mmCIF file of C-alpha atoms in Angstrom:
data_model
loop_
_atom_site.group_PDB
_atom_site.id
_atom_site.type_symbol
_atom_site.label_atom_id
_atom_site.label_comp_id
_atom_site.label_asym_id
_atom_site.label_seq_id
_atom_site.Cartn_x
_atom_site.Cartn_y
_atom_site.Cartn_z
ATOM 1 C CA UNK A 1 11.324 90.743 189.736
ATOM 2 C CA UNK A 2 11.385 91.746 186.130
ATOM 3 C CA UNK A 3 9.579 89.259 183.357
ATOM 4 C CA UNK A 4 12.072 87.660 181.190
ATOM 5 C CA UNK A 5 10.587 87.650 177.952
ATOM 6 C CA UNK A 6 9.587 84.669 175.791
ATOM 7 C CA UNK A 7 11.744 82.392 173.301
ATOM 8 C CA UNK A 8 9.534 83.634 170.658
ATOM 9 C CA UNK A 9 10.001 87.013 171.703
ATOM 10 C CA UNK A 10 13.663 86.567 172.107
ATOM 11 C CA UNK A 11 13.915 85.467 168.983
ATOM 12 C CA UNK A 12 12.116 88.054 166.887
ATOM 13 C CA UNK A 13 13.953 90.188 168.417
ATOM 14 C CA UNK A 14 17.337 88.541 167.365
ATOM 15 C CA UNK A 15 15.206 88.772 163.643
ATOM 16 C CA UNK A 16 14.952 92.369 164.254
ATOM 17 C CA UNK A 17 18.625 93.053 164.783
ATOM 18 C CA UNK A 18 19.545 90.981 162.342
ATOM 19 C CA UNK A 19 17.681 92.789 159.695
ATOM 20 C CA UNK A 20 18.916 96.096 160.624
ATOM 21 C CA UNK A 21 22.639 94.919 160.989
ATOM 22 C CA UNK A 22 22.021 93.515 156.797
ATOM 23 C CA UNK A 23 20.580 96.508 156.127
ATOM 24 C CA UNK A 24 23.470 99.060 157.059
ATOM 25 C CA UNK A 25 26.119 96.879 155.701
ATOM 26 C CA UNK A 26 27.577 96.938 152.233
ATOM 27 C CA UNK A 27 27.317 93.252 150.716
ATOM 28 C CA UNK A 28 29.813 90.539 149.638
ATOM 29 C CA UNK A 29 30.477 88.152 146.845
ATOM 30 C CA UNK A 30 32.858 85.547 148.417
ATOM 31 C CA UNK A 31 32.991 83.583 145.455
ATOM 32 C CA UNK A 32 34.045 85.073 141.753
ATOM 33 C CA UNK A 33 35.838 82.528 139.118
ATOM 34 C CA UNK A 34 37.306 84.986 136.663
ATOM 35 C CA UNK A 35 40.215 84.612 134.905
ATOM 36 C CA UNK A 36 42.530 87.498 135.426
ATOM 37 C CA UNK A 37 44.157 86.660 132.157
ATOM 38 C CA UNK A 38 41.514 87.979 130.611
ATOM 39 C CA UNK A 39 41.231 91.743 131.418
ATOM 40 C CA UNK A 40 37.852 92.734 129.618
ATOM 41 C CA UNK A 41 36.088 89.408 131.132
ATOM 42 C CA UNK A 42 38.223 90.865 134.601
ATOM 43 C CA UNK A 43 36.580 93.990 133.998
ATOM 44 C CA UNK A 44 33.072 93.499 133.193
ATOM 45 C CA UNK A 45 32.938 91.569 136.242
ATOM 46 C CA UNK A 46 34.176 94.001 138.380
ATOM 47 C CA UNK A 47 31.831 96.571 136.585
ATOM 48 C CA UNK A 48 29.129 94.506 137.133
ATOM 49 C CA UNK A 49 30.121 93.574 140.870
ATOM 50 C CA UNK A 50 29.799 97.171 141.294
ATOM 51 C CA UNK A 51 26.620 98.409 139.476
ATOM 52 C CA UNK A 52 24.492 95.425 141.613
ATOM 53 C CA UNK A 53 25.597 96.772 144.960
ATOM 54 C CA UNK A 54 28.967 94.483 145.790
ATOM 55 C CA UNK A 55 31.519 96.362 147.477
ATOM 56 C CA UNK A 56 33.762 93.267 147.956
ATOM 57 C CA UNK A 57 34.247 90.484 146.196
ATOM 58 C CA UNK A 58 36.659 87.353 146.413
ATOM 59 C CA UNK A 59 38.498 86.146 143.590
ATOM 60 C CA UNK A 60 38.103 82.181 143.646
ATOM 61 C CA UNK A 61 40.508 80.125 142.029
ATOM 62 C CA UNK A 62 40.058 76.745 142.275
ATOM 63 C CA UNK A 63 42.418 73.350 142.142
ATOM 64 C CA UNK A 64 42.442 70.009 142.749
ATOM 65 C CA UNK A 65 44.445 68.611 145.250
ATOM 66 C CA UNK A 66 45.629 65.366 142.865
ATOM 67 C CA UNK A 67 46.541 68.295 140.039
ATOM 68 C CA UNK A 68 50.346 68.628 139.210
ATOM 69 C CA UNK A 69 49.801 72.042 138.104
ATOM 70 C CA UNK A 70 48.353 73.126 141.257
ATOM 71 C CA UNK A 71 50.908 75.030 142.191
ATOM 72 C CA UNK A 72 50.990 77.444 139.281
ATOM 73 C CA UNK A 73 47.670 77.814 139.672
ATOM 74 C CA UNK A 74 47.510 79.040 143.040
ATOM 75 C CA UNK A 75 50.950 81.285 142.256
ATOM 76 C CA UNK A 76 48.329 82.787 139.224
ATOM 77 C CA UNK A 77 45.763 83.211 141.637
ATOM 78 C CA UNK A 78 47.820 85.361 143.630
ATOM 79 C CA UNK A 79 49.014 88.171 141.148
ATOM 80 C CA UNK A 80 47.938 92.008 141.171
ATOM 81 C CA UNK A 81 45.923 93.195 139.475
ATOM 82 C CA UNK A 82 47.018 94.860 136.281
ATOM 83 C CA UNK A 83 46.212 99.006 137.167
ATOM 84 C CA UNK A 84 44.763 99.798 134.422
ATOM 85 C CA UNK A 85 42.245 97.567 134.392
ATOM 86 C CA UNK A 86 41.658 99.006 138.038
ATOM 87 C CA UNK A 87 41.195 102.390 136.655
ATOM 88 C CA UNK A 88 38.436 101.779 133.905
ATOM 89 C CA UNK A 89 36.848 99.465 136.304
ATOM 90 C CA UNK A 90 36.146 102.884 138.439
ATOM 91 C CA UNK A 91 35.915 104.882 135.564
ATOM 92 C CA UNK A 92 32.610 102.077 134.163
ATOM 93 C CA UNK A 93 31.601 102.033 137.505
ATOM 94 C CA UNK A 94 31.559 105.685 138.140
ATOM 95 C CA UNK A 95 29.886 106.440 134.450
ATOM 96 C CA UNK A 96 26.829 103.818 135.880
ATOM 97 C CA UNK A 97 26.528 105.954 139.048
ATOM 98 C CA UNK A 98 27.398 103.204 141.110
ATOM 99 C CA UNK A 99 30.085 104.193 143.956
ATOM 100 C CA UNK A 100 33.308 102.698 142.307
ATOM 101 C CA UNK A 101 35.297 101.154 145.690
ATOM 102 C CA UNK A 102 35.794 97.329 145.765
ATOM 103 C CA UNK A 103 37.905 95.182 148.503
ATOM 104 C CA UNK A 104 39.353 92.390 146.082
ATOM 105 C CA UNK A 105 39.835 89.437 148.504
ATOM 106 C CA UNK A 106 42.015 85.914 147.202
ATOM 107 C CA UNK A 107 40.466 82.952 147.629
ATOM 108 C CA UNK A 108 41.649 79.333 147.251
ATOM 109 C CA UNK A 109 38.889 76.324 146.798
ATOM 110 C CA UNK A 110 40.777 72.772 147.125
ATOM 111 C CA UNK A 111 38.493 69.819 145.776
ATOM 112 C CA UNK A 112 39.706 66.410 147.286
ATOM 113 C CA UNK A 113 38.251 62.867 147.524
ATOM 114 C CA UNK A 114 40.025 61.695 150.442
ATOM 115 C CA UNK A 115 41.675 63.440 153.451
ATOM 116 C CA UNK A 116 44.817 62.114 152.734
ATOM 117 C CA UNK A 117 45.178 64.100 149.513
ATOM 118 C CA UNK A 118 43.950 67.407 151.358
ATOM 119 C CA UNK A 119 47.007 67.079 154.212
ATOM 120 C CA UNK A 120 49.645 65.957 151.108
ATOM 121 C CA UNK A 121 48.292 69.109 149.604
ATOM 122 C CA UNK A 122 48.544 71.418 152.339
ATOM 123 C CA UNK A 123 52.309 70.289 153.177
ATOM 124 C CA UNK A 124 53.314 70.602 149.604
ATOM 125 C CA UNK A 125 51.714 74.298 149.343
ATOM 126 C CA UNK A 126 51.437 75.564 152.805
ATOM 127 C CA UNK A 127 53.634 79.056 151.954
ATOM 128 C CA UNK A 128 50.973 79.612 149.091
ATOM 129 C CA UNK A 129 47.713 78.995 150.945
ATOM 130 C CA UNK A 130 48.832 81.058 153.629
ATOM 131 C CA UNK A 131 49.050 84.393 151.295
ATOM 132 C CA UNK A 132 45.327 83.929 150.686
ATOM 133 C CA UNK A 133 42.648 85.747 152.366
ATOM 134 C CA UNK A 134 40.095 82.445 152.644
ATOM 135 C CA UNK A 135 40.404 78.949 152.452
ATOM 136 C CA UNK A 136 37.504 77.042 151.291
ATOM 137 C CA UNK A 137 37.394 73.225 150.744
ATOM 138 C CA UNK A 138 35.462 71.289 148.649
ATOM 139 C CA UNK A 139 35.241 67.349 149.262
ATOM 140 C CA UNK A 140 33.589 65.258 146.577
ATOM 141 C CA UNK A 141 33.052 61.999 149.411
ATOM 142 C CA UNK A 142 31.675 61.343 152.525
ATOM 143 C CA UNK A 143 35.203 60.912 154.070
ATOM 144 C CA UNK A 144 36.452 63.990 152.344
ATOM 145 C CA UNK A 145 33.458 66.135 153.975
ATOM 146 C CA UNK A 146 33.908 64.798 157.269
ATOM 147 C CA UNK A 147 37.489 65.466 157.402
ATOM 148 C CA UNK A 148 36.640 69.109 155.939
ATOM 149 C CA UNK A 149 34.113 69.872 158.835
ATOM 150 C CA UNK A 150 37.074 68.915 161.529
ATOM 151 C CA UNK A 151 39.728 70.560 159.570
ATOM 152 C CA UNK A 152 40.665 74.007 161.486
ATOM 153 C CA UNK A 153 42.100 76.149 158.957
ATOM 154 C CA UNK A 154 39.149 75.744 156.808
ATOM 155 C CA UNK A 155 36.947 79.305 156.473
ATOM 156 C CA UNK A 156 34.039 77.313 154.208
ATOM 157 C CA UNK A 157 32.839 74.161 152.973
ATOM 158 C CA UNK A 158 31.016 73.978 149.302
ATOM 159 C CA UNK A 159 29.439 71.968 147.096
ATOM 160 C CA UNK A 160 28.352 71.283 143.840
ATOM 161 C CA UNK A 161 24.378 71.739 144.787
ATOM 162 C CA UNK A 162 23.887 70.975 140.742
ATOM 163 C CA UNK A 163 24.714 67.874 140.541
ATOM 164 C CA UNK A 164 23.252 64.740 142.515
ATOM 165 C CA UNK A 165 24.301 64.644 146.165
ATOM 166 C CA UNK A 166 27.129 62.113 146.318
ATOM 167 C CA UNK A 167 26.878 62.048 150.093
ATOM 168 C CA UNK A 168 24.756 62.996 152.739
ATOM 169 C CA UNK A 169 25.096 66.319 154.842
ATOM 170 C CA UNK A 170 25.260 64.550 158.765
ATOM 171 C CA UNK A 171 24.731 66.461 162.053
ATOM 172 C CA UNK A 172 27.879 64.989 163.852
ATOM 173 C CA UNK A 173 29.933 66.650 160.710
ATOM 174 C CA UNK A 174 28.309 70.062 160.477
ATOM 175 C CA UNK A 175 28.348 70.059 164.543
ATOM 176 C CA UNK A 176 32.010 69.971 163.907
ATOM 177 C CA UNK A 177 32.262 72.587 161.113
ATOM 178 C CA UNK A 178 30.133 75.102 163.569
ATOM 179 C CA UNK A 179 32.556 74.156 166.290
ATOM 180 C CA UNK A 180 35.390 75.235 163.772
ATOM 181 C CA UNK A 181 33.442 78.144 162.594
ATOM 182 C CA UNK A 182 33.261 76.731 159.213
ATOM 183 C CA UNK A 183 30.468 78.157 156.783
ATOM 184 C CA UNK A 184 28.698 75.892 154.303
ATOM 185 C CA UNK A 185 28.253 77.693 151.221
ATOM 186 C CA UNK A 186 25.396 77.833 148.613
ATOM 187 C CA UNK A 187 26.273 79.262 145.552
ATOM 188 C CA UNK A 188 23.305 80.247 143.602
ATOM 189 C CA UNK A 189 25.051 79.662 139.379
ATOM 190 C CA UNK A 190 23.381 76.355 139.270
ATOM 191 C CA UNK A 191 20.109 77.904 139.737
ATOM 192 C CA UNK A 192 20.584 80.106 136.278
ATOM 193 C CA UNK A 193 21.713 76.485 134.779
ATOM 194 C CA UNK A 194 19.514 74.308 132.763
ATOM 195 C CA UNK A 195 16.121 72.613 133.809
ATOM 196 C CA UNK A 196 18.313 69.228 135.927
ATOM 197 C CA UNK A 197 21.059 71.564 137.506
ATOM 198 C CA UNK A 198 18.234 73.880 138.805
ATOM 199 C CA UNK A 199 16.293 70.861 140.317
ATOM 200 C CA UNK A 200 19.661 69.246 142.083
ATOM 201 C CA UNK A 201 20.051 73.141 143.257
ATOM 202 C CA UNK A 202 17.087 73.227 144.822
ATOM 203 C CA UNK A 203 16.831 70.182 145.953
ATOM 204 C CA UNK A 204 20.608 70.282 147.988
ATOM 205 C CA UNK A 205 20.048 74.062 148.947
ATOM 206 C CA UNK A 206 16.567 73.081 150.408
ATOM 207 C CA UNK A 207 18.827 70.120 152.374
ATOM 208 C CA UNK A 208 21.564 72.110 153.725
ATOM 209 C CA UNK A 209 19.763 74.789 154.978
ATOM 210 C CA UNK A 210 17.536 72.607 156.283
ATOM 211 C CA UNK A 211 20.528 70.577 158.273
ATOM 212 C CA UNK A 212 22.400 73.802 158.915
ATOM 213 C CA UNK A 213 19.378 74.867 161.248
ATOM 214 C CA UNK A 214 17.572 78.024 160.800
ATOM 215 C CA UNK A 215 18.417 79.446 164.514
ATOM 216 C CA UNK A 216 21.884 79.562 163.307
ATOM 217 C CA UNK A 217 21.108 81.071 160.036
ATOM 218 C CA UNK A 218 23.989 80.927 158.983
ATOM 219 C CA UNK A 219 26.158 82.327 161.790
ATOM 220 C CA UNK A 220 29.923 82.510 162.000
ATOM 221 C CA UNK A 221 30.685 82.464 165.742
ATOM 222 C CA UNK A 222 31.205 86.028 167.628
ATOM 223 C CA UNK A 223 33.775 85.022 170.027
ATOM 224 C CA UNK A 224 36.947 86.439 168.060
ATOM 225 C CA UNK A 225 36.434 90.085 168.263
ATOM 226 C CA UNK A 226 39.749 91.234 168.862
ATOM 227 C CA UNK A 227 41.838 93.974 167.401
ATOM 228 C CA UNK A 228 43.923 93.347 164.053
ATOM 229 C CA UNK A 229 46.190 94.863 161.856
ATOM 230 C CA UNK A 230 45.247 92.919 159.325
ATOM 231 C CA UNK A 231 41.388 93.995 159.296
ATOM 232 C CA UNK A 232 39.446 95.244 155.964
ATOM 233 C CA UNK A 233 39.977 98.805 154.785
ATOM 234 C CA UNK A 234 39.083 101.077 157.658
ATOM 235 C CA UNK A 235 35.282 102.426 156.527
ATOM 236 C CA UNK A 236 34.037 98.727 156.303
ATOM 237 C CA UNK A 237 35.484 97.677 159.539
ATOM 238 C CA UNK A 238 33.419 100.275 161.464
ATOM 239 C CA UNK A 239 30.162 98.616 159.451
ATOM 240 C CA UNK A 240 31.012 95.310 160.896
ATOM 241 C CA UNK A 241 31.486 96.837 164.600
ATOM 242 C CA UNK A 242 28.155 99.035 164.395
ATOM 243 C CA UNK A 243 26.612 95.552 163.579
ATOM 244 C CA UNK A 244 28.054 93.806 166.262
ATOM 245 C CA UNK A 245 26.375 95.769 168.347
ATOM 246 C CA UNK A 246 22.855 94.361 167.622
ATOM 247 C CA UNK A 247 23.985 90.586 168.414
ATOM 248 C CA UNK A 248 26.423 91.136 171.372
ATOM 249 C CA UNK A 249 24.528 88.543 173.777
ATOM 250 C CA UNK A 250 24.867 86.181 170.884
ATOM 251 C CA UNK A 251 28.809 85.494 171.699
ATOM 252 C CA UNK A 252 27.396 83.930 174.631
ATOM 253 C CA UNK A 253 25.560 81.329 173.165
ATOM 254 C CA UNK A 254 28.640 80.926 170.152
ATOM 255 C CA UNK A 255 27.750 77.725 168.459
ATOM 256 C CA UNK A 256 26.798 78.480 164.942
ATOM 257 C CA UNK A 257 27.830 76.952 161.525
ATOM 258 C CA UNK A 258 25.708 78.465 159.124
ATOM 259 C CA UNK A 259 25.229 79.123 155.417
ATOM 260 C CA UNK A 260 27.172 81.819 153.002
ATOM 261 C CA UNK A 261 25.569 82.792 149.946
ATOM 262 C CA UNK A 262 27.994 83.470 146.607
ATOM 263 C CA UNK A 263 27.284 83.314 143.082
ATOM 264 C CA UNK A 264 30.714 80.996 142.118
ATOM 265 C CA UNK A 265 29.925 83.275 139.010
ATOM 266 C CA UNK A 266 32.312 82.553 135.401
ATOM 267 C CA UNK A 267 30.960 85.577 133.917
ATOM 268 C CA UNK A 268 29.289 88.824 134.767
ATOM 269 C CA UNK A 269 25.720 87.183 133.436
ATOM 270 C CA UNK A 270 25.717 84.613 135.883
ATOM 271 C CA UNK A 271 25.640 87.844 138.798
ATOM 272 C CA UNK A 272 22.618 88.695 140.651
ATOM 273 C CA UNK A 273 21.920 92.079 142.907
ATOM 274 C CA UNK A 274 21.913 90.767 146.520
ATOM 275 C CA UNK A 275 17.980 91.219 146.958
ATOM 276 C CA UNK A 276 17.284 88.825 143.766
ATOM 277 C CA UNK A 277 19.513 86.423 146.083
ATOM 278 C CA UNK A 278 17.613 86.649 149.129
ATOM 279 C CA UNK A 279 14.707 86.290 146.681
ATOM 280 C CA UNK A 280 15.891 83.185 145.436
ATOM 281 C CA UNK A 281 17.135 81.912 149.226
ATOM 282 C CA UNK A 282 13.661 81.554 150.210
ATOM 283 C CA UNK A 283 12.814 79.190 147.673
ATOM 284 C CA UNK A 284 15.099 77.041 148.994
ATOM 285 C CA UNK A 285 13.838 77.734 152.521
ATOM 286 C CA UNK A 286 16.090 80.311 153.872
ATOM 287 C CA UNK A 287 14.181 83.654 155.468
ATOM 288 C CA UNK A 288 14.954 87.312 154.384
ATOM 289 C CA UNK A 289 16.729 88.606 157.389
ATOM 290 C CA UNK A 290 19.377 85.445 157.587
ATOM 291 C CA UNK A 291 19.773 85.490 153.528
ATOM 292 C CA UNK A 292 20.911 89.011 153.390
ATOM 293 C CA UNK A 293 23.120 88.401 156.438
ATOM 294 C CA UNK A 294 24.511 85.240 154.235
ATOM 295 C CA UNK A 295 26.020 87.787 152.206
ATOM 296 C CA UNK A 296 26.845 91.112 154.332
ATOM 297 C CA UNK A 297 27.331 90.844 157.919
ATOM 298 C CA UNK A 298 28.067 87.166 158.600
ATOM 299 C CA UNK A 299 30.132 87.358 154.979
ATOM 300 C CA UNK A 300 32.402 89.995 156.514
ATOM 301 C CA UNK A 301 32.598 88.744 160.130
ATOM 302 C CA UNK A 302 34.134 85.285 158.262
ATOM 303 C CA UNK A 303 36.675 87.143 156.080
ATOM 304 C CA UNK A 304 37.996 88.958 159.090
ATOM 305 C CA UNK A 305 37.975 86.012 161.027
ATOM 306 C CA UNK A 306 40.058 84.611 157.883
ATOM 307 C CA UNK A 307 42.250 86.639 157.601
ATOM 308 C CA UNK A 308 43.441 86.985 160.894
ATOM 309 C CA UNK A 309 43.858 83.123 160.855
ATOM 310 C CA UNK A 310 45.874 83.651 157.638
ATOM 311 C CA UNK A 311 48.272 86.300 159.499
ATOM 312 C CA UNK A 312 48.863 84.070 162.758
ATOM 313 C CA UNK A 313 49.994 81.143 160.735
ATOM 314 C CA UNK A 314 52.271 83.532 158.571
ATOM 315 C CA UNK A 315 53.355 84.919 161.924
ATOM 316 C CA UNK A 316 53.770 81.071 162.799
ATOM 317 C CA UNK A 317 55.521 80.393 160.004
ATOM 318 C CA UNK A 318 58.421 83.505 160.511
ATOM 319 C CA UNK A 319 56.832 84.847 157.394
ATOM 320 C CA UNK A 320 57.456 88.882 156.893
#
């Protein structure tokens, strides 16, 4: 009878393929707070997005669910692009030599203190969150994360990892959240913050990966593979297939919460190139392989995963 190899083996192995799947994929910033209003702050983000090595990036706007204005915000957060901001965006990009293509994904971050807000929210805005491409929460209490770990619709949970925790990160909750396929994101700003923001960054980033689990990296489960028209453009789609190939015994075994790296950048200073990231991941306890991942492979695999929940509950909904 053939050996089976070793755990260990097994698992350097897993490493491996990990590393190579990173490797051949393009990277993603899933979270990007820049004011479209402002088209040369819009644009020397973009440019900047570009010229580190991002070839998608989500555009974060963020409410809270008490906020009477939340509505217009979101409706903000939703409007194209102006095109000729578009155009010297490739034109800066192309003058830097960097390859001037960018997916521009919407993204909606709802901050709530108790769950009761968060399902008053969702009732009162439901036909705007469901024209976004992710749906990341952000609970400020114990309650609030709990109820954001069991909350279905949610594509990520974050944090502010620069302040002092207000809650501890439990196993039952973040069992939950890799049961729902939820990603817990670090977002590396604080770190570029002064001397106390750095140390809570550290200090919560060194927590949360260490709670996530390194086995699961990071992972965003593999068992929703299917076809969809509502997919990324076409070239990056076949990236995220080729990688599949490397962890195809992993859907198996799908259990996996896992950590997202973004820089929740305001402004194109606050942007790092994606090996500086996995640079500054390690620090906080994270290894190479599952850092880059954090931002390319297991990045994309959630947004597609997003937004195919985004187009069943529009198809739910009767929405054209």
């Amino acid at each position: 009878a053939r050996a089976r190899p070793c755990p260990e083996v097994r698992a350097r192995a897993r490493a491996r393929a990990l590393a190579a799947a990173s490797r051949a994929m393009p990277f993603v910033d899933l979270s990007v707070r820049v004011d479209a209003g402002n088209p040369h702050a819009l644009r020397e983000h973009l440019v900047c997005c570009l010229d580190l090595g991002y070839r998608a990036v989500a555009l974060d706007t963020r409410v809270d669910a008490t906020d009477r204005n939340a509505r217009a915000e979101l409706l903000a957060g939703l409007e194209p692009l102006r095109l000729d901001v578009l155009t010297q965006v490739a034109a800066d990009a192309t003058s830097l030599g960097a390859r001037p293509e960018l997916v521009v994904l919407r993204r909606c971050t709802v901050r709530f203190a108790e769950p009761g807000e968060l399902q008053e929210f969702a009732k009162a805005h439901d036909d705007v969150i469901r024209s976004y491409d992710i749906l990341a929460l952000e609970p400020t209490t114990e309650r609030a994360f709990s109820s954001a770990c069991a909350n279905a619709r949610a594509d990520i949970i974050t944090t502010q990892l620069g302040a002092r925790p207000a809650f501890r990160l439990r196993a039952p909750a973040l069992k939950a959240a890799a049961i729902n396929s939820i990603a817990f994101e670090v977002s590396y700003n604080a770190a570029l913050m002064d001397v106390a923001q750095r140390r809570n960054f550290f200090s919560n980033a060194a927590a949360a990966t260490r709670a996530v689990g390194e086995n699961t990296g990071g992972g965003v489960r593999d068992d929703d593979d299917d076809e969809s028209e509502d997919d990324l453009e076409l070239e990056l789609d076949v990236q995220m297939r080729r990688a599949d190939v490397h962890d195809e015994r992993r859907k198996k075994n799908a259990f996996n919460g896992g950590v997202v790296l973004s820089s929740g950048s305001r402004q194109a200073t606050e942007l790092r190139a994606p090996h500086d990231v996995a640079n500054l991941a390690f620090l906080f306890g994270m290894r190479d392989e599952n850092a880059r991942a954090a931002m390319s492979a297991r990045a994309f695999r959630l947004v597609r995963r997003a937004r195919r929940k985004r187009a069943r509950e529009r198809r739910a909904a009767g929405d054209k």
